[in-house]
């Protein structure tokens, strides 16, 4: 399944794997997502602690002096009281599920944040791969432009010499000069684009001064990204971490509704203490010093100005918002997959057509050169053929990049590798089960 296909198994180029590894270690957006997971995990720990009673050990000592005019003896009295005990502090007996629902909401929020981290990781992997493909596309285009520039530089030199000796017209030289200027401008433009793309890739990787040596292989050989099958719709719902995160948020919102409803019922709390008490420290553990306290409490607000009703309505609205976001995530996922599939099929046909056109133009340039050498055509025919061939070669490389990008986007749209990214801590997985 695509969701179980790790990015290392899909992106096999060692240089690209090294860049993705650096990005996963240094990217600020991914770091922020990881911190959000830790924050949600701590919040879940706090909420989970509310479900169990808090047991404390306390030692209290008190010594007081009461003036004579405040007691019946008429004389000052000095008294002491010492108490040692273990007890529960205001533990809520969760008969209506308020604490349980709040704990469930915190758990689902934590799980949603973890799925959000997976989505951020998957997006980062795709962005780094796309940026690297863009750099390598420009490398191939620059290589083709450099070859054309070298050929036209030599033609420019030859025709300049022919004009000097009078064996060629000035018009032929101007045409060669124009073609040389176009190739030179193209090389400069492509080099600027490569520099800009490399800077953007460096920011993703977390290495602003990133430098990559120019590649000499074509994209199809350098990054053979295989096409992936879309699979079943149910697999898409399971593999896409953003859909899973939206589902978690919906479950959390539903739990908050349950907690808001529980606020309409009485709150029952229990405070207990068992230990020893004595007027003297050495009597704390003497016979008959046993002491205990049992203090249950029940509270139910009679009038709160509509606070509980408003809180319930707010939770219900938030649940509807979460449901809408969940539906939007599903629709967006299916649209991404459909767009990537359509783009892949269309670009494959376009690439085949462009490659056939490139072969035709290559043969045309060869024949035009032979006609010129035989004196059957002017050099303008050769220049026109070379200009069209260079333009088509550039289009072929761009189409190869577009096809690989479509396959990359399909891999990401299907949640590729999401099940192998950022696993949850094992203790929480056990408690979730």
mmCIF file of N, CA and C in Angstrom, residues 169-299:
data_model
loop_
_atom_site.group_PDB
_atom_site.id
_atom_site.type_symbol
_atom_site.label_atom_id
_atom_site.label_comp_id
_atom_site.label_asym_id
_atom_site.label_seq_id
_atom_site.Cartn_x
_atom_site.Cartn_y
_atom_site.Cartn_z
ATOM 1 N N UNK A 169 27.729 36.905 -46.635
ATOM 2 C CA UNK A 169 27.089 38.210 -46.538
ATOM 3 C C UNK A 169 26.955 38.643 -45.074
ATOM 4 N N UNK A 170 26.760 39.949 -44.892
ATOM 5 C CA UNK A 170 26.566 40.501 -43.544
ATOM 6 C C UNK A 170 25.261 39.993 -42.946
ATOM 7 N N UNK A 171 24.262 39.724 -43.788
ATOM 8 C CA UNK A 171 22.969 39.240 -43.292
ATOM 9 C C UNK A 171 23.109 37.889 -42.602
ATOM 10 N N UNK A 172 23.916 36.997 -43.216
ATOM 11 C CA UNK A 172 24.125 35.693 -42.586
ATOM 12 C C UNK A 172 24.778 35.847 -41.216
ATOM 13 N N UNK A 173 25.740 36.749 -41.103
ATOM 14 C CA UNK A 173 26.407 36.949 -39.817
ATOM 15 C C UNK A 173 25.441 37.513 -38.770
ATOM 16 N N UNK A 174 24.590 38.456 -39.196
ATOM 17 C CA UNK A 174 23.623 39.036 -38.249
ATOM 18 C C UNK A 174 22.668 37.960 -37.744
ATOM 19 N N UNK A 175 22.260 37.059 -38.630
ATOM 20 C CA UNK A 175 21.358 35.979 -38.202
ATOM 21 C C UNK A 175 22.053 35.047 -37.214
ATOM 22 N N UNK A 176 23.318 34.732 -37.477
ATOM 23 C CA UNK A 176 24.076 33.893 -36.540
ATOM 24 C C UNK A 176 24.276 34.624 -35.222
ATOM 25 N N UNK A 177 24.567 35.918 -35.291
ATOM 26 C CA UNK A 177 24.751 36.726 -34.090
ATOM 27 C C UNK A 177 23.480 36.756 -33.248
ATOM 28 N N UNK A 178 22.332 36.882 -33.888
ATOM 29 C CA UNK A 178 21.060 36.909 -33.164
ATOM 30 C C UNK A 178 20.812 35.589 -32.452
ATOM 31 N N UNK A 179 21.086 34.485 -33.110
ATOM 32 C CA UNK A 179 20.880 33.173 -32.504
ATOM 33 C C UNK A 179 21.843 32.975 -31.323
ATOM 34 N N UNK A 180 23.077 33.464 -31.450
ATOM 35 C CA UNK A 180 24.043 33.379 -30.353
ATOM 36 C C UNK A 180 23.579 34.198 -29.154
ATOM 37 N N UNK A 181 23.043 35.394 -29.405
ATOM 38 C CA UNK A 181 22.551 36.236 -28.316
ATOM 39 C C UNK A 181 21.378 35.577 -27.584
ATOM 40 N N UNK A 182 20.498 34.929 -28.358
ATOM 41 C CA UNK A 182 19.373 34.241 -27.731
ATOM 42 C C UNK A 182 19.837 33.102 -26.834
ATOM 43 N N UNK A 183 20.802 32.325 -27.288
ATOM 44 C CA UNK A 183 21.322 31.222 -26.481
ATOM 45 C C UNK A 183 22.035 31.737 -25.232
ATOM 46 N N UNK A 184 22.786 32.817 -25.392
ATOM 47 C CA UNK A 184 23.494 33.393 -24.248
ATOM 48 C C UNK A 184 22.510 33.921 -23.196
ATOM 49 N N UNK A 185 21.454 34.586 -23.660
ATOM 50 C CA UNK A 185 20.442 35.093 -22.726
ATOM 51 C C UNK A 185 19.720 33.950 -22.020
ATOM 52 N N UNK A 186 19.479 32.857 -22.745
ATOM 53 C CA UNK A 186 18.802 31.710 -22.144
ATOM 54 C C UNK A 186 19.662 31.094 -21.048
ATOM 55 N N UNK A 187 20.954 30.958 -21.288
ATOM 56 C CA UNK A 187 21.853 30.399 -20.275
ATOM 57 C C UNK A 187 21.848 31.267 -19.017
ATOM 58 N N UNK A 188 21.934 32.577 -19.198
ATOM 59 C CA UNK A 188 21.922 33.486 -18.045
ATOM 60 C C UNK A 188 20.611 33.392 -17.272
ATOM 61 N N UNK A 189 19.504 33.339 -17.989
ATOM 62 C CA UNK A 189 18.202 33.247 -17.347
ATOM 63 C C UNK A 189 18.059 31.945 -16.551
ATOM 64 N N UNK A 190 18.487 30.846 -17.136
ATOM 65 C CA UNK A 190 18.379 29.553 -16.454
ATOM 66 C C UNK A 190 19.297 29.486 -15.236
ATOM 67 N N UNK A 191 20.475 30.071 -15.327
ATOM 68 C CA UNK A 191 21.378 30.085 -14.181
ATOM 69 C C UNK A 191 20.794 30.895 -13.027
ATOM 70 N N UNK A 192 20.123 31.995 -13.336
ATOM 71 C CA UNK A 192 19.464 32.785 -12.295
ATOM 72 C C UNK A 192 18.332 31.987 -11.653
ATOM 73 N N UNK A 193 17.553 31.297 -12.462
ATOM 74 C CA UNK A 193 16.469 30.482 -11.917
ATOM 75 C C UNK A 193 17.016 29.374 -11.021
ATOM 76 N N UNK A 194 18.112 28.767 -11.415
ATOM 77 C CA UNK A 194 18.702 27.708 -10.594
ATOM 78 C C UNK A 194 19.172 28.254 -9.251
ATOM 79 N N UNK A 195 19.801 29.407 -9.274
ATOM 80 C CA UNK A 195 20.275 30.009 -8.029
ATOM 81 C C UNK A 195 19.105 30.312 -7.093
ATOM 82 N N UNK A 196 18.024 30.858 -7.643
ATOM 83 C CA UNK A 196 16.848 31.160 -6.821
ATOM 84 C C UNK A 196 16.224 29.889 -6.259
ATOM 85 N N UNK A 197 16.108 28.855 -7.087
ATOM 86 C CA UNK A 197 15.517 27.597 -6.635
ATOM 87 C C UNK A 197 16.396 26.927 -5.588
ATOM 88 N N UNK A 198 17.696 27.048 -5.735
ATOM 89 C CA UNK A 198 18.617 26.450 -4.772
ATOM 90 C C UNK A 198 18.523 27.147 -3.420
ATOM 91 N N UNK A 199 18.329 28.462 -3.422
ATOM 92 C CA UNK A 199 18.143 29.193 -2.169
ATOM 93 C C UNK A 199 16.861 28.747 -1.461
ATOM 94 N N UNK A 200 15.792 28.568 -2.222
ATOM 95 C CA UNK A 200 14.527 28.102 -1.628
ATOM 96 C C UNK A 200 14.678 26.700 -1.055
ATOM 97 N N UNK A 201 15.402 25.831 -1.766
ATOM 98 C CA UNK A 201 15.628 24.481 -1.266
ATOM 99 C C UNK A 201 16.477 24.511 0.003
ATOM 100 N N UNK A 202 17.442 25.427 0.058
ATOM 101 C CA UNK A 202 18.270 25.544 1.256
ATOM 102 C C UNK A 202 17.466 25.934 2.486
ATOM 103 N N UNK A 203 16.473 26.797 2.304
ATOM 104 C CA UNK A 203 15.616 27.170 3.434
ATOM 105 C C UNK A 203 14.795 25.981 3.917
ATOM 106 N N UNK A 204 14.302 25.164 2.992
ATOM 107 C CA UNK A 204 13.547 23.973 3.392
ATOM 108 C C UNK A 204 14.431 22.994 4.158
ATOM 109 N N UNK A 205 15.658 22.846 3.691
ATOM 110 C CA UNK A 205 16.566 21.888 4.308
ATOM 111 C C UNK A 205 17.133 22.409 5.622
ATOM 112 N N UNK A 206 17.064 23.720 5.818
ATOM 113 C CA UNK A 206 17.669 24.305 7.006
ATOM 114 C C UNK A 206 19.146 24.589 6.842
ATOM 115 N N UNK A 207 19.570 24.759 5.595
ATOM 116 C CA UNK A 207 20.968 25.041 5.277
ATOM 117 C C UNK A 207 20.997 26.169 4.249
ATOM 118 N N UNK A 208 20.989 27.442 4.717
ATOM 119 C CA UNK A 208 20.890 28.578 3.785
ATOM 120 C C UNK A 208 21.975 28.600 2.720
ATOM 121 N N UNK A 209 23.169 28.135 3.050
ATOM 122 C CA UNK A 209 24.266 28.147 2.076
ATOM 123 C C UNK A 209 24.367 26.857 1.285
ATOM 124 N N UNK A 210 23.253 26.205 1.023
ATOM 125 C CA UNK A 210 23.265 24.913 0.328
ATOM 126 C C UNK A 210 23.877 25.052 -1.067
ATOM 127 N N UNK A 211 24.718 24.087 -1.400
ATOM 128 C CA UNK A 211 25.361 24.076 -2.717
ATOM 129 C C UNK A 211 25.274 22.668 -3.286
ATOM 130 N N UNK A 212 24.826 22.570 -4.526
ATOM 131 C CA UNK A 212 24.722 21.280 -5.215
ATOM 132 C C UNK A 212 25.475 21.364 -6.531
ATOM 133 N N UNK A 213 26.318 20.381 -6.765
ATOM 134 C CA UNK A 213 27.039 20.343 -8.028
ATOM 135 C C UNK A 213 26.067 20.071 -9.167
ATOM 136 N N UNK A 214 26.292 20.676 -10.328
ATOM 137 C CA UNK A 214 25.384 20.432 -11.459
ATOM 138 C C UNK A 214 25.326 18.956 -11.831
ATOM 139 N N UNK A 215 24.138 18.492 -12.137
ATOM 140 C CA UNK A 215 23.948 17.096 -12.550
ATOM 141 C C UNK A 215 24.141 16.977 -14.057
ATOM 142 N N UNK A 216 24.624 15.830 -14.474
ATOM 143 C CA UNK A 216 24.858 15.588 -15.903
ATOM 144 C C UNK A 216 23.855 14.607 -16.491
ATOM 145 N N UNK A 217 23.085 13.921 -15.649
ATOM 146 C CA UNK A 217 22.122 12.948 -16.140
ATOM 147 C C UNK A 217 20.763 13.596 -16.356
ATOM 148 N N UNK A 218 19.968 13.088 -17.285
ATOM 149 C CA UNK A 218 18.599 13.590 -17.443
ATOM 150 C C UNK A 218 17.729 13.187 -16.257
ATOM 151 N N UNK A 219 16.628 13.877 -16.115
ATOM 152 C CA UNK A 219 15.748 13.642 -14.975
ATOM 153 C C UNK A 219 15.219 12.214 -14.939
ATOM 154 N N UNK A 220 14.862 11.672 -16.088
ATOM 155 C CA UNK A 220 14.280 10.336 -16.128
ATOM 156 C C UNK A 220 15.237 9.282 -15.593
ATOM 157 N N UNK A 221 16.544 9.513 -15.746
ATOM 158 C CA UNK A 221 17.528 8.564 -15.223
ATOM 159 C C UNK A 221 17.953 8.909 -13.806
ATOM 160 N N UNK A 222 17.932 10.207 -13.474
ATOM 161 C CA UNK A 222 18.389 10.644 -12.168
ATOM 162 C C UNK A 222 17.359 10.359 -11.078
ATOM 163 N N UNK A 223 16.091 10.527 -11.372
ATOM 164 C CA UNK A 223 15.025 10.333 -10.385
ATOM 165 C C UNK A 223 13.883 9.544 -11.020
ATOM 166 N N UNK A 224 14.031 8.238 -11.144
ATOM 167 C CA UNK A 224 12.962 7.435 -11.763
ATOM 168 C C UNK A 224 11.825 7.175 -10.771
ATOM 169 N N UNK A 225 10.957 8.167 -10.580
ATOM 170 C CA UNK A 225 9.833 7.998 -9.658
ATOM 171 C C UNK A 225 8.778 7.128 -10.335
ATOM 172 N N UNK A 226 8.514 5.945 -9.811
ATOM 173 C CA UNK A 226 7.526 5.075 -10.459
ATOM 174 C C UNK A 226 6.110 5.568 -10.204
ATOM 175 N N UNK A 227 5.206 5.333 -11.133
ATOM 176 C CA UNK A 227 3.800 5.683 -10.886
ATOM 177 C C UNK A 227 3.213 4.771 -9.819
ATOM 178 N N UNK A 228 2.284 5.321 -9.027
ATOM 179 C CA UNK A 228 1.643 4.554 -7.958
ATOM 180 C C UNK A 228 0.160 4.424 -8.265
ATOM 181 N N UNK A 229 -0.414 3.306 -7.813
ATOM 182 C CA UNK A 229 -1.842 3.062 -8.019
ATOM 183 C C UNK A 229 -2.639 3.767 -6.928
ATOM 184 N N UNK A 230 -3.795 4.338 -7.277
ATOM 185 C CA UNK A 230 -4.568 5.078 -6.271
ATOM 186 C C UNK A 230 -5.163 4.193 -5.191
ATOM 187 N N UNK A 231 -5.452 2.931 -5.477
ATOM 188 C CA UNK A 231 -6.036 2.058 -4.470
ATOM 189 C C UNK A 231 -7.507 2.359 -4.229
ATOM 190 N N UNK A 232 -8.017 1.865 -3.102
ATOM 191 C CA UNK A 232 -9.425 2.038 -2.755
ATOM 192 C C UNK A 232 -9.634 3.342 -1.997
ATOM 193 N N UNK A 233 -10.837 3.930 -2.103
ATOM 194 C CA UNK A 233 -11.105 5.160 -1.338
ATOM 195 C C UNK A 233 -10.920 4.981 0.161
ATOM 196 N N UNK A 234 -11.253 3.794 0.690
ATOM 197 C CA UNK A 234 -11.094 3.571 2.129
ATOM 198 C C UNK A 234 -9.629 3.640 2.533
ATOM 199 N N UNK A 235 -8.735 3.189 1.649
ATOM 200 C CA UNK A 235 -7.309 3.279 1.950
ATOM 201 C C UNK A 235 -6.851 4.727 2.001
ATOM 202 N N UNK A 236 -7.415 5.564 1.152
ATOM 203 C CA UNK A 236 -7.068 6.983 1.169
ATOM 204 C C UNK A 236 -7.457 7.606 2.510
ATOM 205 N N UNK A 237 -8.653 7.245 3.021
ATOM 206 C CA UNK A 237 -9.104 7.792 4.301
ATOM 207 C C UNK A 237 -8.203 7.343 5.437
ATOM 208 N N UNK A 238 -7.615 6.170 5.316
ATOM 209 C CA UNK A 238 -6.745 5.661 6.365
ATOM 210 C C UNK A 238 -5.328 6.216 6.253
ATOM 211 N N UNK A 239 -4.874 6.474 5.023
ATOM 212 C CA UNK A 239 -3.479 6.853 4.808
ATOM 213 C C UNK A 239 -3.229 8.345 4.957
ATOM 214 N N UNK A 240 -4.214 9.168 4.622
ATOM 215 C CA UNK A 240 -3.983 10.615 4.671
ATOM 216 C C UNK A 240 -3.971 11.096 6.115
ATOM 217 N N UNK A 241 -2.823 11.576 6.615
ATOM 218 C CA UNK A 241 -2.783 12.015 8.016
ATOM 219 C C UNK A 241 -3.642 13.230 8.286
ATOM 220 N N UNK A 242 -3.859 14.108 7.291
ATOM 221 C CA UNK A 242 -4.708 15.272 7.544
ATOM 222 C C UNK A 242 -6.162 14.854 7.731
ATOM 223 N N UNK A 243 -6.609 13.802 7.024
ATOM 224 C CA UNK A 243 -7.972 13.306 7.217
ATOM 225 C C UNK A 243 -8.105 12.669 8.595
ATOM 226 N N UNK A 244 -7.119 11.878 8.979
ATOM 227 C CA UNK A 244 -7.159 11.250 10.305
ATOM 228 C C UNK A 244 -7.145 12.313 11.398
ATOM 229 N N UNK A 245 -6.344 13.366 11.213
ATOM 230 C CA UNK A 245 -6.299 14.442 12.203
ATOM 231 C C UNK A 245 -7.651 15.153 12.308
ATOM 232 N N UNK A 246 -8.289 15.387 11.165
ATOM 233 C CA UNK A 246 -9.612 16.023 11.186
ATOM 234 C C UNK A 246 -10.638 15.135 11.879
ATOM 235 N N UNK A 247 -10.523 13.819 11.671
ATOM 236 C CA UNK A 247 -11.433 12.890 12.366
ATOM 237 C C UNK A 247 -11.196 12.923 13.866
ATOM 238 N N UNK A 248 -9.937 12.991 14.277
ATOM 239 C CA UNK A 248 -9.627 13.091 15.707
ATOM 240 C C UNK A 248 -10.207 14.367 16.312
ATOM 241 N N UNK A 249 -10.098 15.455 15.583
ATOM 242 C CA UNK A 249 -10.641 16.714 16.085
ATOM 243 C C UNK A 249 -12.162 16.639 16.216
ATOM 244 N N UNK A 250 -12.807 15.932 15.301
ATOM 245 C CA UNK A 250 -14.252 15.747 15.397
ATOM 246 C C UNK A 250 -14.606 14.933 16.634
ATOM 247 N N UNK A 251 -13.855 13.892 16.914
ATOM 248 C CA UNK A 251 -14.106 13.092 18.108
ATOM 249 C C UNK A 251 -13.867 13.908 19.372
ATOM 250 N N UNK A 252 -12.847 14.759 19.368
ATOM 251 C CA UNK A 252 -12.592 15.615 20.521
ATOM 252 C C UNK A 252 -13.736 16.604 20.735
ATOM 253 N N UNK A 253 -14.233 17.173 19.659
ATOM 254 C CA UNK A 253 -15.352 18.115 19.777
ATOM 255 C C UNK A 253 -16.602 17.419 20.295
ATOM 256 N N UNK A 254 -16.838 16.196 19.852
ATOM 257 C CA UNK A 254 -17.997 15.446 20.331
ATOM 258 C C UNK A 254 -17.862 15.144 21.824
ATOM 259 N N UNK A 255 -16.647 14.837 22.292
ATOM 260 C CA UNK A 255 -16.434 14.596 23.721
ATOM 261 C C UNK A 255 -16.669 15.866 24.536
ATOM 262 N N UNK A 256 -16.319 17.018 23.989
ATOM 263 C CA UNK A 256 -16.558 18.272 24.715
ATOM 264 C C UNK A 256 -18.051 18.550 24.846
ATOM 265 N N UNK A 257 -18.838 18.126 23.880
ATOM 266 C CA UNK A 257 -20.291 18.260 23.999
ATOM 267 C C UNK A 257 -20.790 17.429 25.176
ATOM 268 N N UNK A 258 -20.279 16.204 25.305
ATOM 269 C CA UNK A 258 -20.673 15.363 26.431
ATOM 270 C C UNK A 258 -20.284 15.979 27.765
ATOM 271 N N UNK A 259 -19.090 16.586 27.826
ATOM 272 C CA UNK A 259 -18.663 17.239 29.061
ATOM 273 C C UNK A 259 -19.540 18.439 29.381
ATOM 274 N N UNK A 260 -19.950 19.192 28.346
ATOM 275 C CA UNK A 260 -20.817 20.356 28.573
ATOM 276 C C UNK A 260 -22.195 19.918 29.062
ATOM 277 N N UNK A 261 -22.710 18.803 28.562
ATOM 278 C CA UNK A 261 -24.006 18.296 29.041
ATOM 279 C C UNK A 261 -23.910 17.855 30.511
ATOM 280 N N UNK A 262 -22.771 17.262 30.885
ATOM 281 C CA UNK A 262 -22.613 16.788 32.259
ATOM 282 C C UNK A 262 -22.627 17.923 33.267
ATOM 283 N N UNK A 263 -22.352 19.133 32.839
ATOM 284 C CA UNK A 263 -22.364 20.268 33.751
ATOM 285 C C UNK A 263 -23.763 20.599 34.259
ATOM 286 N N UNK A 264 -24.795 20.062 33.630
ATOM 287 C CA UNK A 264 -26.167 20.302 34.086
ATOM 288 C C UNK A 264 -26.539 19.399 35.264
ATOM 289 N N UNK A 265 -25.697 18.434 35.596
ATOM 290 C CA UNK A 265 -25.984 17.515 36.696
ATOM 291 C C UNK A 265 -25.146 17.897 37.915
ATOM 292 N N UNK A 266 -25.527 17.420 39.097
ATOM 293 C CA UNK A 266 -24.776 17.783 40.312
ATOM 294 C C UNK A 266 -23.337 17.298 40.249
ATOM 295 N N UNK A 267 -22.458 18.071 40.846
ATOM 296 C CA UNK A 267 -21.052 17.699 40.950
ATOM 297 C C UNK A 267 -20.817 17.134 42.342
ATOM 298 N N UNK A 268 -20.342 15.892 42.381
ATOM 299 C CA UNK A 268 -20.121 15.204 43.648
ATOM 300 C C UNK A 268 -18.616 15.077 43.857
ATOM 301 N N UNK A 269 -18.149 15.602 44.974
ATOM 302 C CA UNK A 269 -16.727 15.558 45.298
ATOM 303 C C UNK A 269 -16.550 14.929 46.673
ATOM 304 N N UNK A 270 -15.402 14.330 46.864
ATOM 305 C CA UNK A 270 -15.133 13.616 48.114
ATOM 306 C C UNK A 270 -13.768 14.038 48.647
ATOM 307 N N UNK A 271 -13.773 14.395 49.944
ATOM 308 C CA UNK A 271 -12.536 14.709 50.655
ATOM 309 C C UNK A 271 -12.471 13.832 51.895
ATOM 310 N N UNK A 272 -11.402 13.099 52.037
ATOM 311 C CA UNK A 272 -11.252 12.208 53.195
ATOM 312 C C UNK A 272 -9.851 12.336 53.768
ATOM 313 N N UNK A 273 -9.739 11.947 55.045
ATOM 314 C CA UNK A 273 -8.443 11.923 55.710
ATOM 315 C C UNK A 273 -8.486 10.876 56.797
ATOM 316 N N UNK A 274 -7.441 10.124 56.949
ATOM 317 C CA UNK A 274 -7.311 9.151 58.019
ATOM 318 C C UNK A 274 -5.900 9.232 58.571
ATOM 319 N N UNK A 275 -5.781 9.284 59.906
ATOM 320 C CA UNK A 275 -4.469 9.404 60.516
ATOM 321 C C UNK A 275 -4.558 9.441 62.021
ATOM 322 N N UNK A 276 -3.678 10.193 62.629
ATOM 323 C CA UNK A 276 -3.646 10.331 64.083
ATOM 324 C C UNK A 276 -3.616 11.792 64.443
ATOM 325 N N UNK A 277 -4.111 12.108 65.680
ATOM 326 C CA UNK A 277 -4.122 13.477 66.180
ATOM 327 C C UNK A 277 -3.904 13.444 67.679
ATOM 328 N N UNK A 278 -3.166 14.433 68.167
ATOM 329 C CA UNK A 278 -2.878 14.488 69.596
ATOM 330 C C UNK A 278 -2.459 15.900 69.957
ATOM 331 N N UNK A 279 -2.584 16.175 71.251
ATOM 332 C CA UNK A 279 -2.127 17.480 71.733
ATOM 333 C C UNK A 279 -0.627 17.521 71.908
ATOM 334 N N UNK A 280 0.015 16.362 71.962
ATOM 335 C CA UNK A 280 1.461 16.288 72.112
ATOM 336 C C UNK A 280 2.049 15.481 70.967
ATOM 337 N N UNK A 281 3.243 15.869 70.540
ATOM 338 C CA UNK A 281 3.883 15.155 69.446
ATOM 339 C C UNK A 281 4.118 13.697 69.786
ATOM 340 N N UNK A 282 4.509 13.406 71.056
ATOM 341 C CA UNK A 282 4.784 12.027 71.407
ATOM 342 C C UNK A 282 3.523 11.208 71.570
ATOM 343 N N UNK A 283 2.353 11.861 71.450
ATOM 344 C CA UNK A 283 1.107 11.122 71.570
ATOM 345 C C UNK A 283 0.453 10.822 70.226
ATOM 346 N N UNK A 284 1.125 11.167 69.120
ATOM 347 C CA UNK A 284 0.529 10.934 67.803
ATOM 348 C C UNK A 284 0.298 9.452 67.528
ATOM 349 N N UNK A 285 1.196 8.620 68.043
ATOM 350 C CA UNK A 285 1.081 7.198 67.760
ATOM 351 C C UNK A 285 0.667 6.396 68.995
ATOM 352 N N UNK A 286 0.129 7.125 70.003
ATOM 353 C CA UNK A 286 -0.345 6.447 71.205
ATOM 354 C C UNK A 286 -1.717 5.830 70.960
ATOM 355 N N UNK A 287 -2.112 4.937 71.827
ATOM 356 C CA UNK A 287 -3.412 4.293 71.709
ATOM 357 C C UNK A 287 -4.535 5.315 71.850
ATOM 358 N N UNK A 288 -5.514 5.205 70.968
ATOM 359 C CA UNK A 288 -6.652 6.119 71.017
ATOM 360 C C UNK A 288 -6.469 7.425 70.290
ATOM 361 N N UNK A 289 -5.344 7.595 69.554
ATOM 362 C CA UNK A 289 -5.097 8.849 68.835
ATOM 363 C C UNK A 289 -5.614 8.829 67.408
ATOM 364 N N UNK A 290 -6.283 7.761 67.038
ATOM 365 C CA UNK A 290 -6.749 7.647 65.665
ATOM 366 C C UNK A 290 -7.786 8.727 65.348
ATOM 367 N N UNK A 291 -7.673 9.305 64.121
ATOM 368 C CA UNK A 291 -8.619 10.344 63.699
ATOM 369 C C UNK A 291 -8.913 10.167 62.213
ATOM 370 N N UNK A 292 -10.107 10.525 61.814
ATOM 371 C CA UNK A 292 -10.465 10.466 60.410
ATOM 372 C C UNK A 292 -11.509 11.519 60.076
ATOM 373 N N UNK A 293 -11.548 11.845 58.800
ATOM 374 C CA UNK A 293 -12.519 12.828 58.303
ATOM 375 C C UNK A 293 -13.108 12.301 57.005
ATOM 376 N N UNK A 294 -14.404 12.372 56.875
ATOM 377 C CA UNK A 294 -15.104 11.985 55.653
ATOM 378 C C UNK A 294 -16.044 13.121 55.291
ATOM 379 N N UNK A 295 -15.734 13.819 54.161
ATOM 380 C CA UNK A 295 -16.483 15.035 53.832
ATOM 381 C C UNK A 295 -16.920 15.033 52.379
ATOM 382 N N UNK A 296 -18.007 14.323 52.053
ATOM 383 C CA UNK A 296 -18.550 14.422 50.685
ATOM 384 C C UNK A 296 -19.261 15.744 50.486
ATOM 385 N N UNK A 297 -19.288 16.207 49.226
ATOM 386 C CA UNK A 297 -19.982 17.459 48.908
ATOM 387 C C UNK A 297 -20.697 17.318 47.580
ATOM 388 N N UNK A 298 -21.860 17.925 47.501
ATOM 389 C CA UNK A 298 -22.670 17.938 46.284
ATOM 390 C C UNK A 298 -22.998 19.377 45.964
ATOM 391 N N UNK A 299 -22.743 19.771 44.714
ATOM 392 C CA UNK A 299 -23.015 21.161 44.319
ATOM 393 C C UNK A 299 -23.710 21.177 42.971
#
